[in-house]
Coordinates of C-alpha atoms and ligand atoms in Angstrom, one line a residue:
E25 CA -23.8 9.0 4.9
K26 CA -20.7 9.5 6.7
G27 CA -22.3 7.2 9.7
G28 CA -21.5 10.0 12.5
F29 CA -17.7 10.5 11.3
P30 CA -17.1 14.3 10.7
S31 CA -15.5 13.5 7.6
F32 CA -16.0 10.9 4.9
M33 CA -12.3 10.1 5.1
D34 CA -12.5 9.4 8.6
K35 CA -15.4 7.3 8.0
E36 CA -13.3 5.0 5.2
I37 CA -10.7 4.8 7.4
H38 CA -12.9 3.1 9.6
D39 CA -14.3 1.1 7.3
Q40 CA -10.9 -0.7 6.9
P41 CA -11.5 -3.9 8.4
Q42 CA -14.6 -4.4 6.7
A43 CA -13.2 -3.6 3.3
V44 CA -10.4 -5.6 4.0
A45 CA -12.6 -8.8 4.9
D46 CA -15.1 -8.0 2.1
T47 CA -12.2 -8.2 -0.5
L48 CA -11.6 -11.6 1.2
L49 CA -14.8 -13.0 1.1
G50 CA -15.4 -16.0 -1.5
R51 CA -12.3 -16.6 -2.7
L52 CA -11.2 -19.1 -0.3
D53 CA -12.7 -22.6 -0.9
I54 CA -12.6 -25.3 1.9
D55 CA -9.4 -26.5 0.9
G56 CA -7.5 -24.0 0.6
K57 CA -7.8 -23.5 -3.1
L58 CA -8.3 -19.8 -4.2
T59 CA -10.9 -19.0 -6.8
L60 CA -11.0 -16.3 -8.6
D61 CA -14.2 -16.1 -10.5
E62 CA -13.3 -13.2 -12.3
M63 CA -9.8 -14.3 -13.9
R64 CA -11.2 -14.8 -17.5
I65 CA -7.4 -15.2 -18.5
D66 CA -6.6 -18.7 -19.4
E67 CA -4.8 -20.5 -16.8
T68 CA -2.1 -22.2 -19.2
V69 CA -1.4 -18.4 -20.1
L70 CA -0.9 -17.4 -16.8
K71 CA 1.4 -21.0 -16.2
T72 CA 3.8 -19.2 -18.7
I73 CA 3.9 -15.7 -17.8
D74 CA 7.2 -14.7 -17.4
K75 CA 7.0 -11.3 -16.4
I76 CA 4.5 -9.0 -14.5
I77 CA 4.1 -5.3 -14.8
V78 CA 2.1 -3.4 -12.6
I79 CA 0.8 0.3 -13.9
A80 CA -1.3 2.3 -11.6
C81 CA -0.8 6.2 -10.4
G82 CA -0.4 7.7 -7.0
T83 CA -1.7 5.4 -3.9
A84 CA -2.6 2.6 -6.2
A85 CA 0.7 2.3 -7.3
Y86 CA 2.1 2.3 -3.5
A87 CA -0.3 -0.3 -3.6
G88 CA 1.4 -2.3 -6.7
Q89 CA 5.2 -1.2 -5.2
V90 CA 3.9 -3.4 -1.6
A91 CA 2.8 -6.0 -3.6
K92 CA 6.0 -6.7 -5.8
Y93 CA 8.0 -7.5 -2.5
A94 CA 5.2 -10.2 -2.0
I95 CA 4.5 -11.6 -5.5
E96 CA 8.1 -12.1 -6.4
H97 CA 8.7 -14.0 -3.0
W98 CA 5.7 -16.4 -3.6
C99 CA 5.7 -16.5 -7.3
R100 CA 9.4 -15.8 -8.1
V101 CA 8.3 -13.9 -11.2
P102 CA 10.0 -10.6 -11.7
V103 CA 7.3 -7.7 -11.3
E104 CA 8.2 -4.3 -12.6
V105 CA 6.2 -0.9 -10.9
E106 CA 5.7 1.7 -13.2
L107 CA 3.2 5.0 -13.1
A108 CA 1.2 4.4 -15.8
H109 CA 2.1 8.0 -17.3
E110 CA 5.5 6.7 -17.7
F111 CA 4.9 3.3 -18.8
R112 CA 2.7 4.8 -21.4
Y113 CA 5.2 6.9 -23.0
R114 CA 8.1 4.7 -23.4
D115 CA 8.7 1.4 -25.6
P116 CA 8.9 -1.2 -22.3
V117 CA 9.3 -4.7 -23.3
V118 CA 6.1 -6.2 -23.6
T119 CA 5.4 -9.7 -25.0
E120 CA 2.7 -12.4 -25.0
K121 CA 4.2 -13.9 -22.0
T122 CA 3.6 -10.4 -19.9
L123 CA 1.2 -9.8 -17.5
V124 CA 0.0 -6.4 -16.6
V125 CA -2.0 -5.7 -13.5
A126 CA -3.4 -2.1 -13.8
I127 CA -4.7 -1.1 -10.3
S128 CA -7.2 1.6 -10.0
Q129 CA -9.8 2.3 -7.3
S130 CA -12.0 4.2 -9.8
G131 CA -11.1 2.6 -13.0
E132 CA -11.4 5.7 -14.6
T133 CA -8.0 7.2 -14.5
M134 CA -7.2 8.3 -17.6
D135 CA -3.1 7.9 -17.3
T136 CA -4.2 4.0 -16.6
T137 CA -6.8 3.5 -18.8
M138 CA -4.0 5.1 -21.8
A139 CA -1.5 2.8 -20.8
V140 CA -3.8 -0.5 -20.5
R141 CA -4.5 0.2 -24.2
H142 CA -0.5 0.6 -25.0
A143 CA 0.4 -2.5 -23.5
R144 CA -2.9 -4.6 -24.9
Q145 CA -1.3 -3.3 -28.0
Q146 CA 1.7 -4.8 -27.4
G147 CA 0.1 -8.1 -26.9
A148 CA 0.3 -8.3 -23.1
K149 CA -3.0 -9.9 -21.1
V150 CA -4.6 -7.2 -18.8
I151 CA -6.1 -7.7 -15.2
A152 CA -7.8 -4.8 -13.9
I153 CA -8.0 -4.6 -9.8
C154 CA -10.2 -2.1 -9.6
N155 CA -13.2 -1.1 -6.8
T156 CA -15.7 0.0 -9.3
F157 CA -17.4 -2.1 -11.3
G158 CA -18.5 -1.7 -14.9
S159 CA -15.6 1.2 -14.9
T160 CA -13.6 1.6 -17.8
I161 CA -10.2 -0.3 -16.9
P162 CA -12.0 -3.3 -15.8
R163 CA -14.0 -3.0 -19.0
E164 CA -10.9 -2.6 -21.5
S165 CA -8.8 -5.4 -19.9
D166 CA -9.0 -9.2 -20.2
A167 CA -9.7 -10.1 -16.7
A168 CA -10.8 -7.9 -13.7
L169 CA -10.2 -8.6 -9.8
Y170 CA -12.5 -6.5 -8.0
T171 CA -11.6 -4.9 -4.6
H172 CA -15.0 -4.6 -2.5
A173 CA -14.0 -2.1 -0.4
G174 CA -16.9 0.3 -1.3
P175 CA -17.7 3.5 -2.6
E176 CA -14.4 5.7 -1.5
I177 CA -15.6 9.5 -1.4
A178 CA -13.1 11.1 -0.1
V179 CA -10.2 12.3 -2.6
A180 CA -7.7 11.0 -0.5
S181 CA -7.4 7.1 -0.9
T182 CA -7.5 5.0 2.1
K183 CA -9.7 1.7 2.4
A184 CA -9.0 1.1 -1.6
F185 CA -5.4 1.3 -1.0
L186 CA -5.5 -1.6 1.6
S187 CA -8.2 -3.5 -0.1
Q188 CA -5.9 -3.1 -3.3
V189 CA -2.9 -4.7 -1.6
V190 CA -5.1 -7.6 -0.6
A191 CA -6.5 -8.3 -3.7
C192 CA -2.9 -8.5 -4.9
Y193 CA -1.9 -11.0 -2.6
L194 CA -4.8 -12.7 -3.7
L195 CA -3.5 -12.9 -7.2
G196 CA 0.0 -13.5 -6.3
L197 CA -1.0 -16.4 -4.0
Y198 CA -3.3 -17.7 -6.8
L199 CA -0.5 -17.6 -9.9
A200 CA 1.8 -19.5 -6.7
Q201 CA -0.7 -22.3 -6.6
L202 CA -1.3 -22.3 -10.2
R203 CA 2.3 -22.8 -10.9
G204 CA 3.1 -25.2 -8.0
N205 CA 5.7 -23.6 -7.1
K206 CA 7.9 -24.4 -3.4
F207 CA 5.5 -22.0 -1.8
R208 CA 2.6 -24.0 -2.5
D209 CA 2.2 -25.5 1.4
E210 CA 3.2 -21.9 2.9
I211 CA 0.0 -20.5 1.1
T212 CA -2.7 -21.9 3.8
T213 CA -0.6 -20.3 6.5
I214 CA -0.3 -17.2 4.5
L215 CA -3.9 -17.0 3.8
E216 CA -4.5 -17.9 7.4
E217 CA -2.9 -14.6 8.4
L218 CA -4.5 -12.4 6.0
Q219 CA -8.1 -13.7 7.6
T220 CA -6.8 -11.9 10.8
I221 CA -5.9 -8.7 9.9
P222 CA -9.4 -7.1 9.7
E223 CA -9.3 -7.5 13.3
K224 CA -5.6 -6.2 13.8
V225 CA -6.7 -3.5 11.6
Q226 CA -9.6 -2.6 14.1
S227 CA -7.3 -2.7 17.2
V228 CA -5.3 -0.3 15.4
L229 CA -8.2 2.0 15.1
D230 CA -9.2 1.2 18.9
N231 CA -5.7 1.4 20.2
D232 CA -4.1 3.7 18.5
K233 CA -6.0 7.1 17.3
Q234 CA -6.3 9.0 20.5
Q235 CA -2.5 8.6 20.2
V236 CA -1.9 9.8 16.7
L237 CA -4.3 12.6 17.4
D238 CA -2.3 14.4 20.0
L239 CA 0.5 13.7 17.9
A240 CA -0.8 15.8 14.8
R241 CA -2.2 18.4 17.0
R242 CA 1.3 19.0 18.7
N243 CA 3.1 19.0 15.1
Q244 CA 0.6 21.0 12.8
D245 CA 3.0 23.8 12.5
V246 CA 5.9 21.6 11.3
G247 CA 7.2 22.7 7.9
S248 CA 8.2 19.2 6.4
V249 CA 7.9 15.7 7.4
L250 CA 10.5 12.7 6.6
F251 CA 9.2 9.5 6.4
L252 CA 11.5 6.3 6.1
G253 CA 11.0 2.5 5.4
R254 CA 12.6 -0.8 3.8
H255 CA 11.5 -3.3 2.5
V256 CA 8.2 -3.1 2.0
G257 CA 7.8 -0.4 4.9
Y258 CA 9.4 1.6 2.1
P259 CA 6.3 1.8 -0.3
V260 CA 4.3 2.6 3.4
A261 CA 6.7 5.4 4.1
M262 CA 6.0 6.7 0.5
E263 CA 2.0 6.2 0.8
G264 CA 2.6 8.5 4.4
A265 CA 4.2 11.5 2.8
L266 CA 1.6 11.7 -0.3
K267 CA -1.2 11.7 2.2
L268 CA 0.6 14.4 4.4
K269 CA 1.0 16.4 1.0
E270 CA -2.3 16.1 -0.5
L271 CA -4.3 16.9 3.3
A272 CA -2.0 19.1 5.2
Y273 CA 0.0 20.4 2.4
I274 CA 2.7 20.2 3.9
H275 CA 6.4 18.9 2.1
A276 CA 6.7 15.4 3.1
E277 CA 9.1 12.5 1.7
G278 CA 9.1 9.1 1.7
F279 CA 12.7 7.5 1.6
A280 CA 14.1 4.1 1.8
A281 CA 15.9 4.1 4.9
G282 CA 19.2 2.6 3.4
E283 CA 19.1 5.6 0.9
L284 CA 19.6 8.2 4.1
K285 CA 23.4 8.0 3.9
H286 CA 23.4 8.3 0.3
G287 CA 21.5 11.7 0.6
P288 CA 18.6 12.7 2.3
I289 CA 20.4 12.6 5.8
A290 CA 22.1 15.9 5.1
L291 CA 18.2 17.2 5.2
I292 CA 18.2 16.5 9.2
D293 CA 18.7 18.9 11.8
D294 CA 17.4 20.0 15.2
G295 CA 13.7 19.1 15.3
Q296 CA 13.1 17.9 12.0
L297 CA 10.2 15.2 12.4
V298 CA 10.8 12.2 11.1
I299 CA 8.5 8.9 11.0
I300 CA 9.9 5.5 10.8
V301 CA 8.2 2.4 9.9
V302 CA 10.0 -0.3 11.8
P303 CA 9.9 -4.0 10.3
S304 CA 9.3 -7.0 12.7
K305 CA 12.0 -8.2 14.4
R306 CA 11.0 -11.7 13.9
G307 CA 11.6 -10.8 10.1
R308 CA 14.3 -11.6 7.3
D309 CA 17.5 -10.6 7.1
S310 CA 18.3 -8.2 9.9
L311 CA 16.7 -5.3 8.7
H312 CA 15.0 -5.0 12.0
A313 CA 18.2 -3.7 13.5
K314 CA 19.2 -1.9 9.8
V315 CA 16.3 0.4 10.6
I316 CA 16.8 0.7 14.3
S317 CA 20.4 2.0 13.3
N318 CA 18.8 4.3 10.8
I319 CA 16.7 5.6 13.4
Q320 CA 19.4 6.1 15.7
E321 CA 21.5 8.3 12.9
V322 CA 18.4 10.7 12.5
R323 CA 18.5 10.9 15.9
A324 CA 21.9 11.9 16.7
R325 CA 21.1 14.7 14.4
G326 CA 18.3 15.9 16.1
A327 CA 15.2 14.5 14.5
N328 CA 12.3 14.3 16.2
T329 CA 11.7 10.3 15.8
V330 CA 7.9 9.1 15.6
V331 CA 8.4 5.3 15.5
I332 CA 5.6 2.7 13.9
A333 CA 6.3 -1.0 15.5
E334 CA 5.0 -4.3 16.1
E335 CA 3.7 -4.8 19.9
G336 CA 6.7 -6.1 21.8
D337 CA 9.5 -4.7 20.3
E338 CA 10.8 -2.7 23.2
E339 CA 14.0 -2.1 21.0
V340 CA 12.7 0.8 19.3
Q341 CA 11.9 2.8 22.6
E342 CA 15.7 3.8 23.4
F343 CA 15.7 6.1 20.4
A344 CA 12.3 6.9 19.6
S345 CA 10.5 10.2 20.6
E346 CA 7.4 8.4 20.4
V347 CA 6.4 4.8 19.7
I348 CA 3.0 3.4 17.8
Y349 CA 2.5 0.3 18.3
V350 CA 0.5 -2.1 16.1
P351 CA -0.4 -5.9 16.5
Q352 CA 2.1 -8.3 15.2
T353 CA 1.7 -10.3 11.9
T354 CA 4.2 -11.1 9.2
T355 CA 6.7 -9.1 7.5
L356 CA 4.3 -9.4 4.0
M357 CA 1.2 -8.7 6.0
A358 CA 2.7 -5.4 7.7
P359 CA 1.5 -2.6 5.7
L360 CA -2.0 -3.4 6.3
L361 CA -1.7 -2.1 9.5
T362 CA 1.3 0.6 9.4
T363 CA -0.4 2.4 6.8
V364 CA -3.2 2.9 9.1
P365 CA -1.6 5.3 11.9
L366 CA -0.3 7.3 8.8
Q367 CA -3.5 7.6 7.4
I368 CA -5.0 8.5 10.6
F369 CA -2.1 11.0 11.1
A370 CA -2.4 13.1 8.3
M371 CA -6.0 13.4 8.5
E372 CA -6.1 14.5 12.2
L373 CA -3.0 17.4 11.2
A374 CA -5.4 18.8 8.4
T375 CA -8.1 18.7 10.6
A376 CA -6.1 20.5 13.3
K377 CA -5.3 23.2 10.2
G378 CA -8.8 23.7 10.1
L379 CA -8.4 22.0 6.3
D380 CA -11.2 20.1 4.3
V381 CA -9.9 16.6 4.3
D382 CA -12.3 15.1 1.7
Q383 CA -12.1 17.6 -0.8
P384 CA -8.3 18.8 -0.8
R385 CA -7.4 21.8 -2.9
N386 CA -6.4 21.2 -6.5
L387 CA -7.3 17.7 -6.4
A388 CA -10.3 15.5 -8.0
K389 CA -11.2 12.0 -6.7
S390 CA -10.5 10.7 -10.4
V391 CA -8.3 11.9 -12.5
T392 CA -9.9 11.8 -16.0
V393 CA -7.4 14.0 -18.0
E394 CA -3.9 13.5 -19.0
Ligands
LIG416 O1 -8.7 5.6 -9.4 P1 -7.2 5.5 -9.3 O2 -7.1 4.6 -8.1 O3 -6.9 5.5 -10.6 O4 -6.5 7.0 -8.9 C1 -5.0 6.8 -8.7 C2 -4.8 8.0 -8.0 O5 -5.2 9.5 -8.7 C3 -5.2 8.2 -6.6 O6 -4.4 7.0 -5.8 C4 -4.4 9.6 -6.1 O7 -3.2 9.8 -5.6 C5 -4.9 9.7 -4.5 N1 -5.6 10.9 -4.2 C6 -4.1 9.4 -3.4 O8 -4.5 9.9 -1.9

């Protein structure tokens, strides 16, 4: 069932173009209107929500953090993202106007299930974004939006992450359409870009895998890896670090690049491997230039800088030990591409160390205890 791949994880990484395509399938009618059939929450309720809280754990929480940037931008509704186990044990400000979005691949994560119950007790409407039909979390929620990534067997989540981001984006665009805000005209363009993502993910797999494999083999003895990103690249950095911890048992941290000078830069010394996710040059607010200067800062202190950037970005080369290029897309779609080399890096590094990538030590696929 590994489809000729050496591990389930490898297969699932290669399933990603299909997982994204399947999550998009059938959700868009010919007039460009999104239909989320499973959306059983009344439209009038959705029109009046004044806050969204995303609850999830691990990789699913990083998908939520990516989505926060998009949903706030498109819907102009504040989005909080909280680890389910933290949400549950505080006294969150939740009203009938709060929409809680619970993201879970398995639908059986106990921490997330308990947080869903907690949210509903406070009167919130809960929508589950889930990959497993009929599992506990969608059953206990008011509505479910299924990701169609197919079964994910490897403990480390890969295709579920991409499809969770896509499902969250569909939800965000649906809410934007429903609420008729100023981004309504842009939605068609955004959806068109979303439809190009499967082939772009495929091109990352086709063009970058060997380079990332070589990179992983050369770095199999590193003691720690730092990942940096800004904006949507920040949760991508944290996801890259989580993959490396889980699979290769290497200390790894994901930082917001802007935070470097507030502390983490003290960690940099000769040879420290730093992987930097660079935003598009065509993106907003000169973020590109800021990240370039972050690369420069760590490089000046001896870091080995590996950069993930979009094709055509030549400016990054000056301060990069190595550049991994991904196809061009919009700022908000970039995580669907930049995450992929980080997944491959962790998998190949663990493989080079002789570790079992499908069943890392101490971990279970679905965490059904608190
Ligand atoms: O099934 P869930 O999406 O609720 O699982 C959440 C986390 O346990 C999960 O994403 C975990 O962090 C993965 N092992 C990450 O690769």
